[in-house]
Tab-separated table of C-alpha atoms in Angstrom:
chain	number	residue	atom	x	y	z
A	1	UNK	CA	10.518	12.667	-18.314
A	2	UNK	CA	9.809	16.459	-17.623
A	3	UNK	CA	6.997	17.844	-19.018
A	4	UNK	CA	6.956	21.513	-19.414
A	5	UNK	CA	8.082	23.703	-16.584
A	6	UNK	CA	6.836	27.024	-15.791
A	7	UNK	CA	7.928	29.333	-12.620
A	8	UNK	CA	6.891	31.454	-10.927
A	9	UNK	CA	3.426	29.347	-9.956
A	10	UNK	CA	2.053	32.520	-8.274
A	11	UNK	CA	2.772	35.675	-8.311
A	12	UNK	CA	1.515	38.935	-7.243
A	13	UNK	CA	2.463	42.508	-8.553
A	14	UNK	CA	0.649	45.748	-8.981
A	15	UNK	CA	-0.004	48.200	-10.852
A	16	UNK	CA	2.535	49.612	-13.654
A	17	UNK	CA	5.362	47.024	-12.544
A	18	UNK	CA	6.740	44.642	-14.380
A	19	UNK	CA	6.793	40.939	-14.556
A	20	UNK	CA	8.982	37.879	-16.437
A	21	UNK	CA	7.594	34.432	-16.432
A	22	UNK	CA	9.741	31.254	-17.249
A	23	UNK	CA	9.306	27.993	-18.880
A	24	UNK	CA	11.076	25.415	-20.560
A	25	UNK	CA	9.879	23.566	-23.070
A	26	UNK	CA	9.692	19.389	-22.917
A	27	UNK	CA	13.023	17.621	-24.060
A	28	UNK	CA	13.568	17.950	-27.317
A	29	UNK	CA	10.971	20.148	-28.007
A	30	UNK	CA	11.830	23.035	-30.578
A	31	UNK	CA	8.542	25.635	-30.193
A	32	UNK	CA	6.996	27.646	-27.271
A	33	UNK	CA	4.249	29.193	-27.384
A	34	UNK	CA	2.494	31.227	-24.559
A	35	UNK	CA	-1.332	31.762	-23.737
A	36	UNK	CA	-3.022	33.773	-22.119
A	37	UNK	CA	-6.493	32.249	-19.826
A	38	UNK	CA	-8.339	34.965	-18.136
A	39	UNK	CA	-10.641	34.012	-15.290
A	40	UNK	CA	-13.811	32.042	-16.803
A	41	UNK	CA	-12.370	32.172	-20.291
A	42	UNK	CA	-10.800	29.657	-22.842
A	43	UNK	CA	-6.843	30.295	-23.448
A	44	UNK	CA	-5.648	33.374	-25.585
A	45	UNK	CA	-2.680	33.052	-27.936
A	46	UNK	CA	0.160	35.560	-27.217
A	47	UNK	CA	3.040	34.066	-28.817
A	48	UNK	CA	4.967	31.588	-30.333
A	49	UNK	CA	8.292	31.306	-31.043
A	50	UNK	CA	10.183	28.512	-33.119
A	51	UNK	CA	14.097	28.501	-33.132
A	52	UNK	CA	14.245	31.712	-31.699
A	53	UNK	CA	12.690	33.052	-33.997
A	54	UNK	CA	9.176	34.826	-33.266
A	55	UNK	CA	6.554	32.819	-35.325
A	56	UNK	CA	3.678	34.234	-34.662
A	57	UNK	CA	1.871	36.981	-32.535
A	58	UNK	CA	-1.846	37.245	-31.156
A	59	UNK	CA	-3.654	40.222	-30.798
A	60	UNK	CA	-1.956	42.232	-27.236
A	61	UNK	CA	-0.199	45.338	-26.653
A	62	UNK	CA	3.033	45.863	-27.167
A	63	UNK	CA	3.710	45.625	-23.427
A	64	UNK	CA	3.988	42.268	-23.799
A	65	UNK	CA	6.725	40.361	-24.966
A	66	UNK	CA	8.859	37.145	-25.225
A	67	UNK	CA	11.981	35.423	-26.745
A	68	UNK	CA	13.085	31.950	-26.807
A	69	UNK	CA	16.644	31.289	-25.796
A	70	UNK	CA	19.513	28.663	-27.372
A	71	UNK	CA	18.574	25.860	-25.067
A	72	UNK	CA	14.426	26.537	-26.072
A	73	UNK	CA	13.720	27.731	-22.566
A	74	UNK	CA	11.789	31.014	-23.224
A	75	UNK	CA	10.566	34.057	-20.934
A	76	UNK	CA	7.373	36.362	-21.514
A	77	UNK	CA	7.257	39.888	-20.061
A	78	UNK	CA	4.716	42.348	-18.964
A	79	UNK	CA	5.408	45.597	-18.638
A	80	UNK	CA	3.318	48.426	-17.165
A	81	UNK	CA	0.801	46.122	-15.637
A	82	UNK	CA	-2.608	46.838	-15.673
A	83	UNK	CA	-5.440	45.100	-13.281
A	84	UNK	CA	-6.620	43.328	-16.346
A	85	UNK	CA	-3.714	41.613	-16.803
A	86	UNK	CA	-4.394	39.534	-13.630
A	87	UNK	CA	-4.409	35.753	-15.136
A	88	UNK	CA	-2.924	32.729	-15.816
A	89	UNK	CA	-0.362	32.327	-18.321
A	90	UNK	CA	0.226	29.070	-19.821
A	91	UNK	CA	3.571	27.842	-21.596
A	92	UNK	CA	3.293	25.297	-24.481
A	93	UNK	CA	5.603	23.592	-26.270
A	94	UNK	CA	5.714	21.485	-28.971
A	95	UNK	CA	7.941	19.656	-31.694
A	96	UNK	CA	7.538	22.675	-34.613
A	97	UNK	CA	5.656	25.057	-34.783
A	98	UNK	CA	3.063	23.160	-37.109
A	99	UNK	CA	2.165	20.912	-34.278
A	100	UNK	CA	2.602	18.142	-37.040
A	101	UNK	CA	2.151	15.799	-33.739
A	102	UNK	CA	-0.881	16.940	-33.070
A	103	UNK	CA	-0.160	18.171	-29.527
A	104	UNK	CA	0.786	21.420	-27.901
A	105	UNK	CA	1.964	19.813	-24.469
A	106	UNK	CA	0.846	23.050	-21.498
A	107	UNK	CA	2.913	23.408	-18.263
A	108	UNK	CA	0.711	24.312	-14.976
A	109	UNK	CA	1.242	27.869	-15.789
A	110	UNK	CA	2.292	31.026	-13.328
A	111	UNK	CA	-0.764	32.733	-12.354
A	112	UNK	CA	-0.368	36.054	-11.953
A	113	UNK	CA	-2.381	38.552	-9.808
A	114	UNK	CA	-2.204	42.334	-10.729
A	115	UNK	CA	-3.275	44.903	-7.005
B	1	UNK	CA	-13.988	34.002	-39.142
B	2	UNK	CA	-12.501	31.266	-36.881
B	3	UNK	CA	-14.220	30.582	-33.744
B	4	UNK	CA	-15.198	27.998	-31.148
B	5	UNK	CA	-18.319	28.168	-29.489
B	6	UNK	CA	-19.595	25.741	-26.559
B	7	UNK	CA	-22.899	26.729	-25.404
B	8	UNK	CA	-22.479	24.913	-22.125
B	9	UNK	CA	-21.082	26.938	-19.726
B	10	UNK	CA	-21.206	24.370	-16.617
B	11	UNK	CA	-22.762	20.999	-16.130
B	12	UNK	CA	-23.894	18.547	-13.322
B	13	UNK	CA	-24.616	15.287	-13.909
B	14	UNK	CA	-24.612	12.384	-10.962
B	15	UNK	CA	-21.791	9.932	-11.322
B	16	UNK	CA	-22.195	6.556	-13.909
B	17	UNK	CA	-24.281	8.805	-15.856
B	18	UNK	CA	-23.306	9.846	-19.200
B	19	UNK	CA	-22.740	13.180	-20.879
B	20	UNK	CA	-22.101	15.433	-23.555
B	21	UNK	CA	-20.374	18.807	-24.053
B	22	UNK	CA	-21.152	20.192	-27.102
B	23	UNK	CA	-18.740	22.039	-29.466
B	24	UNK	CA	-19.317	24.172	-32.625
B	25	UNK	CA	-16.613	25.808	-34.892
B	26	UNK	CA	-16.307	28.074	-37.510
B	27	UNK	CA	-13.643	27.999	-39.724
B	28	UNK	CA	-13.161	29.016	-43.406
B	29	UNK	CA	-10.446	26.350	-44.104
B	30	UNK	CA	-10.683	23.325	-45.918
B	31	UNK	CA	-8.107	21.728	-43.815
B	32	UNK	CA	-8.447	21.823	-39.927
B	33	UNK	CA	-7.463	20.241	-36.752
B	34	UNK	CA	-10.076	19.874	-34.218
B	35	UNK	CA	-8.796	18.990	-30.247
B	36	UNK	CA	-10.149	18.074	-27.161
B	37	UNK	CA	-8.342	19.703	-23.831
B	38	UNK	CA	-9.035	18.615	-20.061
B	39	UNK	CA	-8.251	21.549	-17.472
B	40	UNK	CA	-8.027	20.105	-14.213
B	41	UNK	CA	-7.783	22.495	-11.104
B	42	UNK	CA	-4.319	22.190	-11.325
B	43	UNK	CA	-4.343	24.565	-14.171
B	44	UNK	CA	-2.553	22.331	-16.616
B	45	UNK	CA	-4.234	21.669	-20.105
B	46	UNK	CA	-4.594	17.720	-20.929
B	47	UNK	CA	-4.863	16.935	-24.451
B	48	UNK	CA	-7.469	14.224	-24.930
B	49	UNK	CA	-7.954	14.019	-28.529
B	50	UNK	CA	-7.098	15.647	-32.151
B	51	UNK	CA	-9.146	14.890	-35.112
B	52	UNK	CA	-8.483	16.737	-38.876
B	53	UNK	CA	-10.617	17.475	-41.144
B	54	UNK	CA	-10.420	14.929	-43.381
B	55	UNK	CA	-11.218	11.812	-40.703
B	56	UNK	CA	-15.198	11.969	-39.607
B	57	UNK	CA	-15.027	8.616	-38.174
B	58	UNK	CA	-15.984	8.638	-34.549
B	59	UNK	CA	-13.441	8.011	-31.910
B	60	UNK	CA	-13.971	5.714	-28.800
B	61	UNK	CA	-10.869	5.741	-26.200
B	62	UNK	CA	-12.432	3.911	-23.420
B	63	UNK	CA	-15.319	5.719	-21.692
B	64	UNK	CA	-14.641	9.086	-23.920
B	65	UNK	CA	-16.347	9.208	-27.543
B	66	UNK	CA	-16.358	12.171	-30.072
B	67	UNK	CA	-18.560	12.625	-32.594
B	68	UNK	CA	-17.662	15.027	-35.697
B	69	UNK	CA	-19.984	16.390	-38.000
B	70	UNK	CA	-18.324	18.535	-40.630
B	71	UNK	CA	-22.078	19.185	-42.054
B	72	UNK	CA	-23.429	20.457	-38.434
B	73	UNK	CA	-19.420	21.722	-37.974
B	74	UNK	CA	-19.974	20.220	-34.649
B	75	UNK	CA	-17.371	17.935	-32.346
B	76	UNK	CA	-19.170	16.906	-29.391
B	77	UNK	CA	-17.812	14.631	-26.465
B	78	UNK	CA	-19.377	12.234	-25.048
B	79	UNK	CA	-18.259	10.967	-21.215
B	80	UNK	CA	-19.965	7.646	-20.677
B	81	UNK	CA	-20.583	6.144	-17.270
B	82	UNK	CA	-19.155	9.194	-15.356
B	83	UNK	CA	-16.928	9.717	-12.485
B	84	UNK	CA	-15.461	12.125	-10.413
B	85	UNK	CA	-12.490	12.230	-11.534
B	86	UNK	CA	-13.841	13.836	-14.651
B	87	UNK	CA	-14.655	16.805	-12.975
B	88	UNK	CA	-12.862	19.644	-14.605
B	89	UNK	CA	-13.237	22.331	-17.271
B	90	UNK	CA	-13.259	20.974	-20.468
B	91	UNK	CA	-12.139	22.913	-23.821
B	92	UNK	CA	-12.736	22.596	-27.393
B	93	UNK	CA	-10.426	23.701	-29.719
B	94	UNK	CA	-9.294	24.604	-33.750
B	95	UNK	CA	-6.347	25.004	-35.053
B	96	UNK	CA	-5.342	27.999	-37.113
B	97	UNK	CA	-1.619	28.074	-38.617
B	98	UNK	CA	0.348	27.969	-35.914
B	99	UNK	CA	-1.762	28.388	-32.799
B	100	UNK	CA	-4.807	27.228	-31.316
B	101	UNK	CA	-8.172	28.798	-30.787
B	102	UNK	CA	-10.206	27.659	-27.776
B	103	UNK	CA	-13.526	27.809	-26.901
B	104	UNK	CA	-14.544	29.316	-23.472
B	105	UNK	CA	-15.024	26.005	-21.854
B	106	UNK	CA	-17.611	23.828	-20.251
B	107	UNK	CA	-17.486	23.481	-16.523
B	108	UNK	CA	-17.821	19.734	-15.703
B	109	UNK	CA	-19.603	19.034	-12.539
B	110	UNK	CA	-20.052	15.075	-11.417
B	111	UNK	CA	-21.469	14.687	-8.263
B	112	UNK	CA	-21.151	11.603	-6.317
């Protein structure tokens, strides 16, 4: 089975451009939820979105954003980009959003570098 | 405030010995979830373990062990005979409503 899928692996942009990352979400599976990891650093919640629907929201600008589509894939975007937003981004997904399983299952993520 | 804290930045132990990353957390909740994640250099987060509040028993899954200690509010892991193969970076993690708060992780060095 297919875990969860994220593209672009790498990618590089620079400054003030804009970027959309992919992923879809294991079979089945309902919620995404995107993090942010920062070189050195533990993951940062972004987002999470459940049924389309955004869920919940961690503390970045409002250059960032994402939505979920009908068939759970969902896409973040970065707009603007600033050096510091040079990382990698990790998709999650996971039956609801209450993780009643337990488990948020991560995809590889895209990393992004920022020039 | 709800936090995760693991002092140990990196590690290095010789393989088949044992070791432990520590984990603390701060939480005001009575009811928590507690996880384990693996970060290989592939980038991908492995879940290894989830423990709630409620269940202090200690967990053995083969050569991995956690202690929890809701008095100390501590979750160590304990690698036993070591390999490798468990060189990554290794996170600790709570729970809070819908997301997850990680620590900064412990770099996991095992040296042949």
């Amino acid at each position: 089975d297919a875990g969860v899928t994220q593209s672009p692996t790498h990618l590089i942009k620079t400054r003030g451009q804009h970027v959309t990352l992919r992923c879809s979400p294991i079979s089945g599976h309902k919620s995404v939820s995107w993090y942010q990891q920062v070189l050195g650093q533990g993951p940062q919640f972004i987002f999470q979105y459940y049924e389309k629907e955004e869920r919940g929201r961690g503390n970045f600008p409002d250059r960032f954003s994402a939505r979920q589509f009908p068939n759970y894939s969902s896409e973040l975007n970065v707009n603007a980009l600033l050096l510091g937003d040079s990382a990698l981004y990790l998709c999650a997904s996971s039956l609801d959003p209450g993780m009643s399983t337990g488990e948020l299952f991560f995809g590889e993520g895209s990393r992004l570098t920022v020039l | 405030a709800q936090k995760v804290t693991q002092a140990q930045t990196e590690i290095s132990v010789v393989e088949k010995e044992d070791v432990t990353l520590d984990c603390v957390y701060e939480t005001r909740d009575t009811t928590y979830y507690l996880f384990w994640y693996k970060q290989p250099p592939s980038g991908e987060l492995v879940f290894l373990i989830r423990r709630n509040s409620f269940d202090e028993q200690n967990e053995i899954s083969g050569r991995y062990s956690w202690n929890f200690q809701k008095s100390t509010s501590s979750f160590n892991f304990t690698i036993t005979a070591s390999q490798v193969v468990d060189s990554a970076v290794y996170f600790c993690a709570l729970r809070r409503d819908d997301k997850i708060i990680f620590g900064k992780g412990t770099r996991l060095h095992i040296l042949p």
